[in-house]
Short mmCIF file of N, CA and C in Angstrom, two decimals:
data_model
loop_
_atom_site.label_atom_id
_atom_site.label_comp_id
_atom_site.label_asym_id
_atom_site.label_seq_id
_atom_site.Cartn_x
_atom_site.Cartn_y
_atom_site.Cartn_z
N MET A 1 18.86 -45.40 10.98
CA MET A 1 19.37 -44.11 10.29
C MET A 1 18.33 -43.05 10.50
N GLY A 2 17.39 -43.01 11.20
CA GLY A 2 16.50 -41.98 11.63
C GLY A 2 16.98 -40.97 12.23
N LEU A 3 18.40 -41.03 12.59
CA LEU A 3 18.68 -39.88 13.19
C LEU A 3 19.27 -38.78 12.40
N PHE A 4 19.70 -38.99 11.00
CA PHE A 4 20.23 -38.02 10.22
C PHE A 4 18.94 -37.53 9.09
N SER A 5 17.98 -38.05 9.22
CA SER A 5 16.94 -37.76 8.31
C SER A 5 16.27 -36.54 8.70
N GLN A 6 15.85 -35.57 8.14
CA GLN A 6 15.08 -34.60 8.60
C GLN A 6 13.70 -34.57 8.14
N ARG A 7 12.64 -34.41 8.98
CA ARG A 7 11.42 -34.31 8.44
C ARG A 7 11.00 -33.07 8.00
N LYS A 8 10.02 -32.93 6.94
CA LYS A 8 9.55 -31.85 6.28
C LYS A 8 8.30 -31.33 6.90
N PRO A 9 8.56 -30.13 7.06
CA PRO A 9 7.03 -29.63 7.71
C PRO A 9 5.95 -29.89 7.07
N ARG A 10 4.95 -29.92 7.78
CA ARG A 10 3.32 -30.21 7.01
C ARG A 10 3.03 -29.11 6.23
N GLY A 11 2.51 -29.23 5.11
CA GLY A 11 1.97 -27.93 4.23
C GLY A 11 0.82 -27.36 4.95
N PHE A 12 0.71 -26.05 4.50
CA PHE A 12 -0.45 -25.20 5.08
C PHE A 12 -1.53 -25.08 3.85
N ARG A 13 -2.63 -25.47 4.46
CA ARG A 13 -3.79 -25.46 3.77
C ARG A 13 -4.95 -24.43 4.46
N HIS A 14 -5.10 -23.34 3.99
CA HIS A 14 -6.25 -22.66 4.44
C HIS A 14 -7.54 -22.77 4.11
N GLU A 15 -8.58 -23.31 4.93
CA GLU A 15 -10.07 -23.03 4.39
C GLU A 15 -10.73 -22.07 4.72
N TYR A 16 -11.21 -21.41 3.88
CA TYR A 16 -12.12 -20.10 4.24
C TYR A 16 -13.37 -20.58 4.83
N VAL A 17 -13.88 -19.55 5.65
CA VAL A 17 -14.89 -19.98 6.58
C VAL A 17 -16.22 -19.37 5.97
N TYR A 18 -16.17 -18.12 5.56
CA TYR A 18 -17.40 -17.37 5.16
C TYR A 18 -17.19 -17.15 3.60
N VAL A 19 -17.12 -18.09 2.78
CA VAL A 19 -16.97 -18.09 1.50
C VAL A 19 -18.29 -18.68 0.91
N ASP A 20 -19.04 -18.20 0.25
CA ASP A 20 -20.08 -18.87 -0.45
C ASP A 20 -19.56 -19.29 -1.81
N GLU A 21 -19.29 -20.62 -2.19
CA GLU A 21 -18.95 -21.17 -3.36
C GLU A 21 -19.95 -21.22 -4.38
N ARG A 22 -21.05 -21.34 -3.87
CA ARG A 22 -22.29 -21.34 -5.03
C ARG A 22 -22.45 -19.90 -5.56
N LYS A 23 -22.36 -18.98 -4.80
CA LYS A 23 -22.45 -17.40 -5.26
C LYS A 23 -21.37 -17.21 -6.14
N ASP A 24 -20.18 -17.61 -5.98
CA ASP A 24 -18.95 -17.44 -6.89
C ASP A 24 -19.27 -18.26 -8.26
N ARG A 25 -19.89 -19.37 -8.23
CA ARG A 25 -20.03 -19.94 -9.37
C ARG A 25 -21.22 -19.44 -10.17
N LEU A 26 -22.19 -18.95 -9.48
CA LEU A 26 -23.29 -18.19 -10.23
C LEU A 26 -22.80 -16.90 -10.89
N LYS A 27 -21.92 -16.18 -10.12
CA LYS A 27 -21.35 -14.92 -10.77
C LYS A 27 -20.37 -15.27 -11.87
N ALA A 28 -19.59 -16.24 -11.83
CA ALA A 28 -18.77 -16.64 -13.15
C ALA A 28 -19.81 -17.02 -14.19
N ILE A 29 -20.73 -17.72 -14.04
CA ILE A 29 -21.61 -17.99 -15.04
C ILE A 29 -22.27 -16.91 -15.57
N GLU A 30 -22.77 -16.11 -14.96
CA GLU A 30 -23.27 -14.86 -15.34
C GLU A 30 -22.40 -13.94 -16.34
N GLU A 31 -21.22 -13.89 -15.69
CA GLU A 31 -20.09 -13.01 -16.54
C GLU A 31 -19.80 -13.73 -17.82
N ARG A 32 -19.72 -15.34 -17.97
CA ARG A 32 -19.75 -15.88 -19.06
C ARG A 32 -20.85 -15.61 -20.09
N ALA A 33 -22.00 -15.60 -19.48
CA ALA A 33 -23.19 -15.29 -20.53
C ALA A 33 -23.37 -14.10 -20.95
N LYS A 34 -22.85 -12.81 -20.08
CA LYS A 34 -22.56 -11.57 -20.52
C LYS A 34 -21.66 -11.40 -21.60
N ALA A 35 -20.61 -12.01 -21.61
CA ALA A 35 -19.40 -11.94 -22.65
C ALA A 35 -20.17 -12.64 -23.77
N GLU A 36 -20.75 -13.75 -23.66
CA GLU A 36 -21.28 -14.47 -24.99
C GLU A 36 -22.24 -13.49 -25.79
N LEU A 37 -23.14 -12.81 -25.02
CA LEU A 37 -23.88 -11.92 -25.48
C LEU A 37 -23.47 -10.68 -26.11
N GLY A 38 -22.18 -10.32 -25.66
CA GLY A 38 -21.49 -9.09 -26.13
C GLY A 38 -21.82 -7.95 -25.29
N MET A 39 -22.28 -8.27 -24.03
CA MET A 39 -22.62 -7.15 -23.08
C MET A 39 -21.32 -6.73 -22.43
N LYS A 40 -21.25 -5.38 -22.21
CA LYS A 40 -19.88 -4.93 -21.73
C LYS A 40 -19.79 -5.75 -20.25
N VAL A 41 -18.58 -6.20 -20.02
CA VAL A 41 -18.33 -6.85 -18.74
C VAL A 41 -17.31 -5.89 -18.01
N ALA A 42 -17.73 -5.58 -16.81
CA ALA A 42 -17.04 -4.63 -16.05
C ALA A 42 -16.02 -5.56 -15.31
N VAL A 43 -14.61 -5.11 -15.73
CA VAL A 43 -13.44 -6.09 -15.13
C VAL A 43 -12.77 -4.78 -14.53
N GLY A 44 -12.08 -5.00 -13.23
CA GLY A 44 -11.13 -3.85 -12.69
C GLY A 44 -12.02 -2.87 -12.09
N ASP A 45 -13.44 -3.01 -12.03
CA ASP A 45 -13.94 -1.65 -11.49
C ASP A 45 -13.56 -1.52 -9.92
N GLY A 46 -13.34 -2.53 -9.25
CA GLY A 46 -13.15 -2.41 -7.88
C GLY A 46 -11.84 -1.60 -7.73
N HIS A 47 -10.76 -1.86 -8.44
CA HIS A 47 -9.41 -1.35 -8.40
C HIS A 47 -9.45 -0.04 -8.82
N GLU A 48 -10.27 0.56 -9.78
CA GLU A 48 -10.46 1.92 -9.96
C GLU A 48 -10.99 2.59 -8.97
N ARG A 49 -12.11 2.10 -8.23
CA ARG A 49 -12.75 2.69 -7.09
C ARG A 49 -11.84 2.93 -5.86
N LEU A 50 -10.90 1.82 -5.62
CA LEU A 50 -10.09 2.27 -4.47
C LEU A 50 -9.11 2.68 -4.81
N ARG A 51 -8.51 3.08 -5.84
CA ARG A 51 -7.32 4.03 -6.11
C ARG A 51 -7.37 5.27 -5.46
N GLY A 52 -6.54 5.36 -4.52
CA GLY A 52 -6.38 6.68 -3.77
C GLY A 52 -7.21 6.85 -2.60
N VAL A 53 -7.91 5.79 -2.22
CA VAL A 53 -8.69 5.99 -1.28
C VAL A 53 -8.08 5.94 0.10
N PHE A 54 -7.01 5.08 0.22
CA PHE A 54 -6.26 4.93 1.55
C PHE A 54 -5.36 6.29 1.72
N ALA A 55 -4.71 6.64 0.62
CA ALA A 55 -3.96 7.96 0.72
C ALA A 55 -4.90 9.12 0.89
N ASN A 56 -6.10 9.26 0.71
CA ASN A 56 -6.83 10.24 1.10
C ASN A 56 -7.42 10.27 2.42
N ALA A 57 -7.14 9.13 2.99
CA ALA A 57 -8.04 8.76 4.18
C ALA A 57 -7.02 9.20 5.33
N THR A 58 -5.74 9.38 4.95
CA THR A 58 -4.80 9.87 6.25
C THR A 58 -4.59 11.54 5.94
N ARG A 59 -4.73 12.14 7.12
CA ARG A 59 -4.59 13.58 6.96
C ARG A 59 -3.24 14.18 6.58
N HIS A 60 -2.24 13.40 7.08
CA HIS A 60 -0.87 13.94 6.87
C HIS A 60 -0.42 13.84 5.45
N VAL A 61 -0.76 12.72 4.66
CA VAL A 61 -0.51 12.42 3.47
C VAL A 61 -1.37 13.18 2.44
N ARG A 62 -2.52 13.57 2.79
CA ARG A 62 -3.41 14.48 1.98
C ARG A 62 -2.92 15.75 1.80
N LYS A 63 -2.55 16.37 3.24
CA LYS A 63 -1.93 17.70 3.33
C LYS A 63 -0.55 17.91 2.42
N ARG A 64 0.42 16.77 2.50
CA ARG A 64 1.58 16.74 1.85
C ARG A 64 1.19 17.09 0.38
N ARG A 65 0.39 15.88 -0.19
CA ARG A 65 0.12 16.09 -1.49
C ARG A 65 -0.66 17.40 -2.04
N GLU A 66 -1.33 17.85 -1.34
CA GLU A 66 -1.93 19.29 -1.67
C GLU A 66 -0.75 20.31 -1.90
N ARG A 67 0.32 20.17 -0.83
CA ARG A 67 1.22 21.19 -0.88
C ARG A 67 2.05 21.17 -2.26
N LYS A 68 2.29 19.75 -2.49
CA LYS A 68 3.19 19.54 -3.55
C LYS A 68 2.40 20.16 -4.84
N LEU A 69 1.31 19.82 -4.82
CA LEU A 69 0.46 20.24 -5.93
C LEU A 69 0.15 21.85 -6.17
N ASN A 70 0.33 22.45 -5.08
CA ASN A 70 0.04 23.68 -5.12
C ASN A 70 1.57 24.30 -5.45
N GLY A 71 2.58 23.72 -5.59
CA GLY A 71 3.71 24.40 -5.60
C GLY A 71 4.69 24.64 -4.53
N GLY A 72 4.05 24.26 -3.11
CA GLY A 72 4.80 24.59 -1.94
C GLY A 72 5.92 23.65 -1.80
N PHE A 73 6.82 24.13 -0.95
CA PHE A 73 8.01 23.47 -0.60
C PHE A 73 7.91 22.63 0.65
N VAL A 74 7.95 21.43 0.58
CA VAL A 74 7.83 20.49 1.68
C VAL A 74 9.10 20.40 2.45
N LEU A 75 9.29 21.10 3.73
CA LEU A 75 10.45 21.24 4.34
C LEU A 75 10.56 20.05 5.61
N SER A 76 11.31 19.00 5.40
CA SER A 76 11.39 17.97 6.37
C SER A 76 12.15 18.32 7.53
N TYR A 77 12.24 17.52 8.45
CA TYR A 77 13.19 17.79 9.77
C TYR A 77 14.48 17.41 9.26
N GLY A 78 14.85 16.39 8.50
CA GLY A 78 16.13 16.24 8.06
C GLY A 78 16.78 17.29 7.28
N VAL A 79 16.07 18.29 6.33
CA VAL A 79 16.52 19.29 5.62
C VAL A 79 16.73 20.36 6.67
N ILE A 80 15.85 20.54 7.76
CA ILE A 80 16.28 21.63 8.70
C ILE A 80 17.44 21.35 9.57
N ILE A 81 17.70 20.03 9.75
CA ILE A 81 18.78 19.68 10.79
C ILE A 81 19.82 19.90 9.96
N VAL A 82 20.13 19.58 8.69
CA VAL A 82 21.36 19.64 7.81
C VAL A 82 21.50 21.30 7.70
N LEU A 83 20.53 21.97 7.38
CA LEU A 83 20.80 23.35 7.20
C LEU A 83 21.30 24.18 8.55
N LEU A 84 20.65 23.70 9.62
CA LEU A 84 21.25 24.10 10.98
C LEU A 84 22.64 23.85 11.03
N ILE A 85 23.16 22.49 10.62
CA ILE A 85 24.67 22.01 10.67
C ILE A 85 25.49 22.89 10.02
N LEU A 86 25.05 23.14 8.68
CA LEU A 86 25.75 24.00 7.94
C LEU A 86 25.84 25.24 8.27
N LEU A 87 24.80 25.98 8.74
CA LEU A 87 24.75 27.30 9.58
C LEU A 87 26.02 27.29 10.62
N PHE A 88 25.99 26.20 11.48
CA PHE A 88 26.85 26.28 12.64
C PHE A 88 28.31 26.14 11.96
N ALA A 89 28.62 25.46 11.07
CA ALA A 89 29.85 25.18 10.49
C ALA A 89 30.53 26.48 9.90
N VAL A 90 29.47 27.02 9.10
CA VAL A 90 29.67 28.56 8.59
C VAL A 90 30.06 29.61 9.69
N TRP A 91 29.21 29.54 10.70
CA TRP A 91 29.66 30.35 11.85
C TRP A 91 30.86 30.28 12.56
N LYS A 92 31.33 28.90 12.88
CA LYS A 92 32.47 28.44 13.33
C LYS A 92 33.74 28.99 12.45
N VAL A 93 33.43 28.75 11.12
CA VAL A 93 34.54 29.36 10.04
C VAL A 93 34.93 30.70 10.15
N LEU A 94 33.78 31.31 10.18
CA LEU A 94 33.84 32.84 10.34
C LEU A 94 34.33 33.42 11.53
N LEU A 95 34.22 32.71 12.51
CA LEU A 95 34.78 33.18 13.95
C LEU A 95 36.14 32.78 14.10
N THR A 96 36.67 31.91 13.35
CA THR A 96 38.17 31.46 13.27
C THR A 96 39.07 32.43 12.46
N LEU A 97 38.48 32.95 11.43
CA LEU A 97 39.19 33.97 10.83
C LEU A 97 39.37 35.11 11.14
#
């Protein structure tokens, strides 16, 4: 009856190559010791530091954000095309009258 049974795929297990487990354990021990002593533990500093870095790295996103903050109107290609179609339609209607 091996004809009707389907084999399940082998599970994926990724082993990191450049990870120092000893360093991670030491860092965890240090954080626990700081927490026990009542010292301020910096949690999430990396997230706050990285917030907005990628958006500021691209020129077009940075310019668009600056225009929006300065109150400028961002006119996209879609808006321009729709306005041209409406203008053409109004022109045709006026010519037929």
